[in-house]
């Protein structure tokens, strides 16, 4: 999304930090579409008392939407947009994931989000990619990341049993802790493999290892080089979940987020963040930048962005923040008509190295995992996301309804829309765009690109439902109903193509030399 590279107007998105200097800020505020607080739930507060103090201002939204050509959609048209890409995947092989719901709604044209759902020898891979500055980088990550990860896992786990070979091990106890999880050696091997796969793919991207389809306008050598460098110059945040039996590993590069929906013993739904948004609002990321670039405290973060330009601190591509200084000074003016960022002293400033988190699933407690790009979390908090999915499951009688001891009932919250969808990912996006306020939803979806970016971002969501040996409510999910109720079904997961993980030729140095020689031959340097 272009907003990750260039600031938007300060009055149109909550998470922009006007006047931000070099000090980290608190996490971005969340939507007041509805309020869900586990502490209040424990006190038995009625859902009606958790409503927003002020209703969404649809009249003001109508005025703004009309000013950019958005007249609003009909209810049927809005539903068609919400459901256009939705589907439910049903793995056909034995799997911890019994169903995966997917949905996406574009704001950019074309949408810059991508996703993938695949299986490999040792488990399953689910990912969402949030592109910015163009689609080219995210498209490469979507196509190749699964193969790079599977290849790295094959090397790391050579000679070790896969999940199917370990299914006969003793079941996990209800009070399982991380110490009761996988063999520490295996856990470390998987973590290193995920990091290796991400960093290797990014090295291939930023060094010009991938070809892009050329068009009739790409005639000269310079034109061809510029086109092939598009994946390196665009960027992509990426979130990947590797499911290895009851063990879930989440690798996060950027500000997409993974959240597990867990039902505690007393029945309260709890959101467990499996990743942290990687922006300078994250104190750990802010401190990392300062440690890696000592002496640049006044310039490494400007107005809440890396070098004043990029929002995420980790991403694939974004070579304008990674290439060596001398190379950037030669190459960037020729391929982008732009100079390196101001105060570009000690690159790289951005990395694709992921933060990897492990979680051991507890049977009958950890029921689903949500993977989503930041467009969803701009509008809903992690706890709100879990509340929506739990209400969706309750409505479809897939999960048990709450008891008095559990606190408020999601279905009683009038701000939510939980009964219209058969796909949990679509249900999440609907509630991020207005919930039960259909007028707001219709107006938001009716605003055309590029003006829609002032009001909403691309949203891509995957919801993975876990199966624990057919445990049914009240402790687990009704697997039979979960499968029968699925709509727009795709059976089976795509198998990873390991051939895509082959070594790539790095052409960045030779392309830089081409432009250096061109300047010498012509005596003409770039206009910049």
Coordinates of C-alpha atoms in Angstrom, one line a residue:
X1 CA 0.0 0.0 0.0
X2 CA 1.3 3.4 -0.9
X3 CA 0.5 4.7 2.5
X4 CA 3.3 2.6 4.0
X5 CA 5.8 4.6 1.9
X6 CA 4.3 8.1 1.8
X7 CA 2.2 9.6 4.6
X8 CA -1.5 10.2 4.1
X9 CA -3.4 13.2 5.2
X10 CA -3.4 13.4 9.0
X11 CA -7.1 13.6 9.4
X12 CA -8.1 10.3 7.7
X13 CA -6.5 7.4 9.6
X14 CA -6.3 6.9 13.3
X15 CA -2.9 5.3 13.4
X16 CA -0.9 8.1 11.8
X17 CA 1.3 9.9 14.3
X18 CA 1.4 13.6 13.4
X19 CA 4.5 15.4 14.8
X20 CA 6.1 12.1 15.9
X21 CA 9.8 12.6 16.6
X22 CA 12.1 9.9 17.7
X23 CA 10.3 8.7 20.8
X24 CA 8.1 5.5 20.6
X25 CA 4.4 5.9 21.0
X26 CA 1.8 3.7 22.6
X27 CA 0.2 1.0 20.4
X28 CA -2.3 2.4 17.8
X29 CA -5.8 2.9 19.2
X30 CA -8.5 0.5 18.2
X31 CA -12.0 0.9 16.9
X32 CA -14.9 1.7 19.2
X33 CA -17.2 -0.3 17.0
X34 CA -17.9 -2.3 20.1
X35 CA -16.2 -2.8 23.4
X36 CA -15.2 -6.2 24.7
X37 CA -13.3 -6.4 28.0
X38 CA -12.6 -9.8 29.6
X39 CA -12.6 -8.2 33.0
X40 CA -16.1 -6.8 32.5
X41 CA -17.3 -10.2 31.1
X42 CA -16.1 -11.8 34.3
X43 CA -18.2 -9.4 36.3
X44 CA -21.3 -10.4 34.2
X45 CA -21.8 -7.0 32.7
X46 CA -24.5 -7.1 30.0
X47 CA -23.4 -6.7 26.4
X48 CA -25.8 -3.9 26.1
X49 CA -23.7 -1.9 28.5
X50 CA -20.6 -2.4 26.4
X51 CA -22.0 -0.4 23.5
X52 CA -20.1 2.6 22.1
X53 CA -21.0 5.9 23.8
X54 CA -21.7 7.5 20.5
X55 CA -23.0 5.8 17.3
X56 CA -21.0 5.9 14.1
X57 CA -21.6 9.2 12.3
X58 CA -23.1 7.9 9.0
X59 CA -24.2 11.4 8.0
X60 CA -20.6 12.7 8.2
X61 CA -19.4 9.6 6.4
X62 CA -22.0 10.2 3.6
X63 CA -20.7 13.7 3.1
X64 CA -17.1 12.6 2.9
X65 CA -18.0 9.7 0.6
X66 CA -19.9 11.9 -1.7
X67 CA -17.0 14.3 -2.0
X68 CA -14.9 11.5 -3.5
X69 CA -17.5 10.0 -5.7
X70 CA -18.9 7.3 -3.4
X71 CA -22.7 7.2 -3.5
X72 CA -23.0 3.9 -1.4
X73 CA -24.0 0.5 -2.5
X74 CA -27.2 -1.4 -2.1
X75 CA -27.3 -4.1 0.6
X76 CA -27.0 -6.8 -2.1
X77 CA -24.1 -5.1 -3.8
X78 CA -22.3 -4.7 -0.5
X79 CA -22.8 -8.4 0.3
X80 CA -21.4 -9.2 -3.2
X81 CA -18.3 -7.3 -2.5
X82 CA -17.8 -8.8 0.9
X83 CA -18.3 -12.4 -0.4
X84 CA -16.6 -12.1 -3.8
X85 CA -13.4 -13.9 -2.8
X86 CA -14.6 -15.9 0.2
X87 CA -14.0 -19.7 0.3
X88 CA -13.6 -22.5 2.8
X89 CA -10.7 -24.9 2.4
X90 CA -11.2 -28.5 3.8
X91 CA -7.9 -30.4 4.2
X92 CA -8.4 -33.9 3.0
X93 CA -5.4 -35.5 4.8
X94 CA -5.3 -36.0 8.6
X95 CA -4.8 -32.5 10.0
X96 CA -5.0 -30.4 13.1
X97 CA -6.7 -27.7 10.9
X98 CA -10.1 -29.0 10.0
X99 CA -11.3 -26.0 8.0
X100 CA -9.8 -22.7 6.8
X101 CA -12.1 -19.7 6.0
X102 CA -10.7 -17.1 3.7
X103 CA -12.0 -13.7 2.5
X104 CA -10.6 -10.4 1.2
X105 CA -11.9 -7.0 0.3
X106 CA -9.9 -4.6 -1.8
X107 CA -9.3 -0.9 -1.2
X108 CA -6.5 -0.5 -3.7
X109 CA -7.0 -1.2 -7.4
X110 CA -5.6 -3.8 -7.8
X111 CA -5.6 -5.2 -4.3
X112 CA -2.0 -5.4 -2.9
X113 CA -2.8 -8.2 -0.5
X114 CA -2.0 -11.9 -1.3
X115 CA -2.5 -15.2 0.5
X116 CA -1.5 -18.8 0.3
X117 CA -2.6 -22.1 1.8
X118 CA -0.3 -25.1 1.2
X119 CA 0.9 -28.4 2.5
X120 CA 4.4 -29.8 2.7
X121 CA 6.0 -33.0 3.9
X122 CA 6.1 -31.9 7.6
X123 CA 2.9 -29.9 8.0
X124 CA 0.8 -27.1 6.7
X125 CA 1.6 -23.5 5.7
X126 CA -0.9 -20.6 5.8
X127 CA 0.2 -17.1 4.9
X128 CA -1.1 -13.5 4.2
X129 CA 1.0 -11.0 2.4
X130 CA 0.4 -7.2 2.6
X131 CA 2.0 -5.5 -0.3
X132 CA 2.9 -1.8 -0.5
X133 CA 4.3 0.4 -3.3
X134 CA 2.9 -2.0 -5.8
X135 CA 1.9 -5.7 -6.1
X136 CA 5.2 -7.1 -7.5
X137 CA 6.9 -8.0 -4.3
X138 CA 3.9 -9.5 -2.6
X139 CA 3.2 -11.6 -5.7
X140 CA 6.7 -13.1 -5.6
X141 CA 6.4 -13.8 -1.9
X142 CA 3.1 -15.6 -2.4
X143 CA 4.5 -17.7 -5.2
X144 CA 7.8 -18.7 -3.7
X145 CA 7.7 -18.5 0.1
X146 CA 6.0 -21.8 0.7
X147 CA 8.7 -23.6 -1.4
X148 CA 11.5 -21.8 0.4
X149 CA 10.0 -22.7 3.8
X150 CA 9.4 -26.3 2.9
X151 CA 12.9 -26.7 1.5
X152 CA 14.4 -25.3 4.7
X153 CA 12.2 -27.5 6.8
X154 CA 13.2 -30.6 4.8
X155 CA 16.8 -29.8 5.5
X156 CA 16.3 -29.0 9.2
X157 CA 14.1 -32.1 9.9
X158 CA 15.9 -34.6 7.7
X159 CA 15.6 -38.1 9.3
X160 CA 12.9 -36.9 11.8
X161 CA 9.3 -38.0 11.9
X162 CA 6.7 -35.7 10.5
X163 CA 3.5 -35.1 12.4
X164 CA 1.7 -38.1 11.0
X165 CA 4.5 -40.3 12.2
X166 CA 4.2 -38.8 15.7
X167 CA 0.4 -39.0 16.1
X168 CA 0.6 -41.9 18.5
X169 CA 2.4 -39.9 21.2
X170 CA 0.5 -39.2 24.4
X171 CA -2.2 -36.6 24.2
X172 CA -1.5 -33.1 25.5
X173 CA -2.8 -32.4 29.0
X174 CA -5.2 -29.5 29.7
X175 CA -2.5 -27.6 31.7
X176 CA 0.1 -28.0 29.0
X177 CA 2.9 -25.4 29.1
X178 CA 5.5 -24.6 26.5
X179 CA 7.9 -26.8 28.4
X180 CA 5.7 -29.7 27.6
X181 CA 5.8 -29.0 23.9
X182 CA 8.0 -30.4 21.2
X183 CA 11.6 -31.6 21.5
X184 CA 13.6 -28.4 22.1
X185 CA 16.0 -29.5 19.4
X186 CA 13.1 -29.8 16.9
X187 CA 11.6 -26.5 18.0
X188 CA 15.0 -24.7 17.5
X189 CA 15.5 -26.4 14.1
X190 CA 12.0 -25.3 12.9
X191 CA 12.5 -21.7 14.2
X192 CA 15.9 -21.4 12.4
X193 CA 14.4 -23.0 9.2
X194 CA 11.7 -20.3 9.1
X195 CA 14.1 -17.5 9.6
X196 CA 16.5 -18.9 7.0
X197 CA 13.7 -19.3 4.4
X198 CA 12.5 -15.7 4.9
X199 CA 15.9 -14.1 4.7
X200 CA 17.0 -16.3 1.8
X201 CA 13.9 -15.3 -0.2
X202 CA 14.4 -11.6 0.5
X203 CA 18.1 -11.8 -0.5
X204 CA 16.9 -13.2 -3.9
X205 CA 14.3 -10.4 -4.2
X206 CA 16.6 -7.5 -3.4
X207 CA 19.4 -8.8 -5.6
X208 CA 17.3 -9.1 -8.7
X209 CA 16.8 -12.9 -8.7
X210 CA 13.3 -12.9 -10.2
X211 CA 12.0 -12.1 -13.6
X212 CA 8.8 -10.1 -14.2
X213 CA 6.7 -10.5 -17.3
X214 CA 7.8 -7.8 -19.8
X215 CA 5.4 -5.6 -21.8
X216 CA 5.7 -4.0 -25.3
X217 CA 6.9 -0.8 -23.6
X218 CA 10.0 -2.6 -22.2
X219 CA 12.3 -2.2 -25.2
X220 CA 15.7 -1.0 -24.0
X221 CA 18.1 -2.7 -21.6
X222 CA 17.3 0.0 -19.1
X223 CA 13.6 -0.6 -19.4
X224 CA 14.0 -4.3 -18.9
X225 CA 16.2 -3.8 -15.8
X226 CA 13.7 -1.4 -14.3
X227 CA 10.9 -3.9 -14.8
X228 CA 12.8 -6.8 -13.3
X229 CA 13.7 -4.7 -10.2
X230 CA 10.0 -4.0 -9.5
X231 CA 9.8 -6.8 -6.9
X232 CA 12.8 -5.4 -5.1
X233 CA 11.5 -1.8 -5.1
X234 CA 8.0 -2.7 -3.9
X235 CA 7.5 -4.2 -0.5
X236 CA 5.5 -6.8 1.4
X237 CA 4.7 -7.5 5.0
X238 CA 4.2 -11.2 5.5
X239 CA 2.7 -13.4 8.2
X240 CA 3.1 -17.2 8.0
X241 CA 1.7 -19.9 10.2
X242 CA 3.4 -23.4 10.1
X243 CA 1.1 -26.0 11.7
X244 CA 3.1 -29.1 12.9
X245 CA 0.5 -31.3 14.6
X246 CA -0.4 -29.5 17.9
X247 CA 2.5 -27.1 17.5
X248 CA 1.9 -23.8 15.7
X249 CA 4.8 -21.6 14.6
X250 CA 4.1 -18.0 13.5
X251 CA 6.8 -16.1 11.5
X252 CA 6.0 -12.4 11.3
X253 CA 7.7 -9.8 9.1
X254 CA 5.8 -6.5 9.2
X255 CA 2.5 -5.5 10.8
X256 CA 0.1 -8.2 9.9
X257 CA -1.1 -10.1 13.0
X258 CA -1.9 -13.6 14.2
X259 CA -4.3 -14.2 17.0
X260 CA -5.4 -17.4 18.7
X261 CA -8.9 -17.7 20.1
X262 CA -8.7 -19.6 23.4
X263 CA -11.6 -20.5 25.7
X264 CA -10.3 -20.5 29.3
X265 CA -11.4 -23.1 31.9
X266 CA -14.0 -20.7 33.3
X267 CA -15.4 -20.2 29.8
X268 CA -14.2 -16.7 29.0
X269 CA -12.8 -16.2 25.5
X270 CA -9.3 -15.0 25.4
X271 CA -7.2 -13.5 22.6
X272 CA -3.6 -14.6 22.5
X273 CA -1.4 -12.5 20.2
X274 CA 1.0 -14.7 18.3
X275 CA 2.8 -11.7 16.7
X276 CA 3.5 -8.1 17.5
X277 CA 3.1 -5.3 15.0
X278 CA 6.5 -4.4 13.7
X279 CA 6.5 -0.6 13.4
X280 CA 8.3 2.0 15.4
X281 CA 5.3 2.1 17.8
X282 CA 6.7 -1.3 18.9
X283 CA 9.3 -0.3 21.6
X284 CA 11.4 -3.4 20.9
X285 CA 11.5 -2.5 17.2
X286 CA 12.3 1.1 17.9
X287 CA 15.1 0.2 20.3
X288 CA 16.5 -2.3 17.7
X289 CA 16.7 0.4 15.1
X290 CA 18.6 2.6 17.5
X291 CA 21.0 -0.2 18.5
X292 CA 21.7 -1.1 14.8
X293 CA 22.2 2.6 13.9
X294 CA 24.1 4.3 16.7
X295 CA 24.5 8.0 16.4
X296 CA 21.4 8.3 14.2
X297 CA 18.8 8.8 17.0
X298 CA 17.6 12.1 15.4
X299 CA 17.2 10.7 11.9
X300 CA 16.5 6.9 11.9
X301 CA 12.9 7.5 12.9
X302 CA 11.1 10.6 11.6
X303 CA 7.4 11.3 12.1
X304 CA 6.8 7.6 13.1
X305 CA 8.5 6.1 10.0
X306 CA 11.8 4.6 9.2
X307 CA 13.9 7.5 7.7
X308 CA 10.6 9.4 7.5
X309 CA 9.3 7.2 4.8
X310 CA 8.4 3.6 5.6
X311 CA 5.9 2.5 8.3
X312 CA 6.9 -1.2 8.9
X313 CA 10.3 -1.9 10.3
X314 CA 10.5 -5.3 8.7
X315 CA 9.4 -6.2 5.2
X316 CA 10.3 -8.1 2.1
X317 CA 11.7 -5.9 -0.7
X318 CA 11.8 -2.2 0.0
X319 CA 15.3 -2.2 -1.4
X320 CA 15.4 1.6 -1.2
X321 CA 16.0 1.0 2.5
X322 CA 18.4 -1.9 2.1
X323 CA 20.8 -1.5 -0.8
X324 CA 24.4 -0.4 0.0
X325 CA 24.9 3.3 -0.1
X326 CA 27.1 3.6 -3.2
X327 CA 24.9 1.1 -5.2
X328 CA 21.8 3.1 -4.2
X329 CA 23.3 6.4 -5.4
X330 CA 23.9 4.9 -8.8
X331 CA 20.9 2.7 -9.3
X332 CA 18.0 4.4 -7.7
X333 CA 18.0 7.6 -9.9
X334 CA 18.0 5.4 -13.0
X335 CA 15.3 2.9 -11.9
X336 CA 13.0 5.1 -9.8
X337 CA 13.8 8.7 -10.7
X338 CA 14.4 9.1 -6.9
X339 CA 17.5 9.5 -4.8
X340 CA 18.1 7.4 -1.7
X341 CA 16.2 8.5 1.5
X342 CA 17.6 11.4 3.4
X343 CA 20.2 10.5 6.0
X344 CA 20.8 7.1 4.3
X345 CA 24.0 6.5 6.2
X346 CA 24.3 2.9 7.4
X347 CA 21.9 0.5 5.5
X348 CA 20.1 -1.7 5.7
X349 CA 17.4 0.0 7.8
X350 CA 14.7 -2.6 7.1
X351 CA 15.0 -6.4 7.4
X352 CA 12.9 -9.3 6.3
X353 CA 14.1 -11.5 9.2
X354 CA 10.9 -12.7 10.9
X355 CA 10.1 -12.9 14.6
X356 CA 9.1 -16.5 15.2
X357 CA 6.7 -17.5 17.9
X358 CA 5.8 -21.0 19.0
X359 CA 2.5 -22.1 20.6
X360 CA 1.4 -25.5 21.8
X361 CA -2.3 -26.0 21.1
X362 CA -4.3 -27.3 24.1
X363 CA -7.2 -29.6 23.1
X364 CA -10.6 -28.2 23.6
X365 CA -9.3 -24.8 24.6
X366 CA -7.4 -23.4 21.6
X367 CA -10.1 -23.4 18.9
X368 CA -9.0 -21.1 16.1
X369 CA -6.2 -19.0 14.7
X370 CA -6.8 -15.7 12.8
X371 CA -4.2 -14.5 10.3
X372 CA -5.0 -11.0 8.9
X373 CA -3.4 -8.0 7.3
X374 CA -3.3 -4.8 9.2
X375 CA -6.4 -3.4 7.4
X376 CA -8.5 -5.6 9.7
X377 CA -6.6 -4.6 12.9
X378 CA -6.9 -0.9 12.0
X379 CA -10.6 -1.3 12.9
X380 CA -10.8 -4.2 15.4
X381 CA -8.6 -5.1 18.4
X382 CA -7.4 -8.7 18.9
X383 CA -10.0 -9.3 21.6
X384 CA -12.8 -7.9 19.3
X385 CA -11.6 -10.3 16.5
X386 CA -11.9 -13.3 18.9
X387 CA -15.3 -12.1 20.1
X388 CA -16.6 -11.9 16.5
X389 CA -15.4 -15.4 15.6
X390 CA -16.7 -16.9 18.8
X391 CA -20.1 -15.3 18.2
X392 CA -20.0 -16.7 14.6
X393 CA -19.3 -20.2 16.0
X394 CA -22.0 -19.9 18.5
X395 CA -24.6 -18.7 16.0
X396 CA -23.9 -21.7 13.7
X397 CA -23.9 -24.0 16.8
X398 CA -20.4 -25.1 16.1
X399 CA -19.2 -24.0 19.6
X400 CA -21.2 -24.1 22.8
X401 CA -23.2 -21.0 23.8
X402 CA -21.9 -19.0 26.9
X403 CA -23.2 -19.8 30.4
X404 CA -24.0 -17.2 33.0
X405 CA -20.6 -17.6 34.5
X406 CA -19.0 -16.7 31.1
X407 CA -20.3 -13.1 31.1
X408 CA -21.8 -11.3 28.2
X409 CA -23.1 -13.1 25.1
X410 CA -21.6 -11.9 21.7
X411 CA -25.0 -12.5 20.0
X412 CA -26.6 -10.0 22.4
X413 CA -24.2 -7.2 21.3
X414 CA -26.3 -5.1 18.9
X415 CA -23.2 -3.5 17.4
X416 CA -22.2 -6.8 15.8
X417 CA -23.4 -8.6 12.7
X418 CA -22.9 -12.3 13.4
X419 CA -25.8 -14.0 11.6
X420 CA -25.4 -13.1 8.0
X421 CA -22.4 -15.0 6.9
X422 CA -21.4 -18.6 6.6
X423 CA -17.7 -17.7 6.4
X424 CA -15.9 -16.5 9.5
X425 CA -13.4 -14.4 7.5
X426 CA -16.2 -12.6 5.8
X427 CA -17.9 -12.1 9.1
X428 CA -14.8 -10.4 10.5
X429 CA -14.4 -8.0 7.5
X430 CA -18.1 -7.1 7.7
X431 CA -17.8 -6.2 11.4
X432 CA -14.6 -4.2 10.7
X433 CA -16.6 -2.2 8.2
X434 CA -19.6 -1.3 10.3
X435 CA -21.0 -4.4 11.8
X436 CA -24.7 -4.0 12.3
X437 CA -24.5 -0.5 10.9
X438 CA -25.4 -1.5 7.3
X439 CA -25.5 2.1 6.2
X440 CA -21.9 2.6 7.2
X441 CA -20.9 -0.6 5.5
X442 CA -22.6 0.3 2.2
X443 CA -21.0 3.7 2.1
X444 CA -17.5 2.5 2.9
X445 CA -17.7 -0.2 0.2
X446 CA -19.1 2.3 -2.3
X447 CA -16.1 4.6 -2.2
X448 CA -14.0 3.9 -5.3
X449 CA -10.2 3.5 -5.4
X450 CA -8.0 5.4 -4.8
X451 CA -10.2 7.6 -2.6
X452 CA -11.2 4.6 -0.5
X453 CA -7.7 4.5 1.0
X454 CA -8.6 7.5 3.0
X455 CA -11.2 5.5 4.8
X456 CA -10.1 1.8 4.8
X457 CA -7.3 -0.5 3.8
X458 CA -7.1 -3.7 1.9
X459 CA -8.3 -6.5 4.2
X460 CA -7.2 -10.2 3.8
X461 CA -8.2 -12.7 6.5
X462 CA -7.6 -16.4 7.1
X463 CA -9.4 -18.2 10.0
X464 CA -8.0 -21.7 10.8
X465 CA -10.3 -24.0 12.9
X466 CA -8.5 -26.7 15.0
X467 CA -9.7 -30.2 15.4
X468 CA -8.9 -32.2 18.5
X469 CA -9.8 -35.8 17.9
X470 CA -13.4 -34.9 17.2
X471 CA -14.0 -33.3 20.6
X472 CA -17.5 -31.7 20.4
X473 CA -19.1 -28.9 22.4
X474 CA -19.1 -27.9 25.1
X475 CA -15.3 -28.4 25.1
X476 CA -14.5 -28.2 21.5
X477 CA -15.9 -27.6 18.0
X478 CA -18.6 -29.6 16.3
X479 CA -16.4 -30.9 13.5
X480 CA -19.2 -32.5 11.5
X481 CA -21.2 -29.2 11.5
X482 CA -18.1 -27.2 10.8
X483 CA -17.6 -29.3 7.6
X484 CA -21.2 -29.5 6.5
X485 CA -21.9 -25.8 6.9
X486 CA -18.9 -24.8 4.8
X487 CA -19.8 -22.9 1.6
X488 CA -17.7 -22.2 -1.6
X489 CA -15.6 -25.2 -0.6
X490 CA -12.2 -26.1 -1.9
X491 CA -11.1 -29.6 -0.9
X492 CA -7.5 -30.2 -0.1
X493 CA -4.5 -27.9 0.1
X494 CA -2.1 -27.1 -2.7
X495 CA 1.1 -29.1 -2.4
X496 CA 4.3 -27.0 -2.3
X497 CA 6.4 -27.1 -5.5
X498 CA 9.9 -27.5 -4.2
X499 CA 11.3 -26.7 -7.6
X500 CA 10.5 -23.1 -6.9
X501 CA 13.2 -23.1 -4.2
X502 CA 16.0 -23.6 -6.6
X503 CA 19.0 -21.2 -6.5
X504 CA 18.5 -17.8 -8.2
X505 CA 21.0 -15.7 -10.1
X506 CA 21.7 -12.4 -8.4
X507 CA 22.0 -9.7 -11.1
X508 CA 22.0 -6.5 -9.1
X509 CA 25.7 -5.9 -9.4
X510 CA 25.8 -6.4 -13.1
X511 CA 22.8 -4.2 -13.6
X512 CA 24.5 -1.4 -11.5
X513 CA 27.6 -1.8 -13.7
X514 CA 25.4 -1.4 -16.8
X515 CA 24.2 2.0 -15.6
X516 CA 27.7 3.1 -14.5
X517 CA 29.1 2.2 -18.0
X518 CA 26.1 3.9 -19.6
X519 CA 27.0 7.1 -17.9
X520 CA 30.6 6.8 -18.9
X521 CA 29.8 6.2 -22.5
X522 CA 27.2 8.9 -22.9
X523 CA 28.6 11.4 -20.4
X524 CA 25.1 11.8 -19.2
X525 CA 24.1 11.0 -15.7
X526 CA 20.7 10.5 -14.3
X527 CA 18.7 13.7 -14.0
X528 CA 18.9 13.3 -10.3

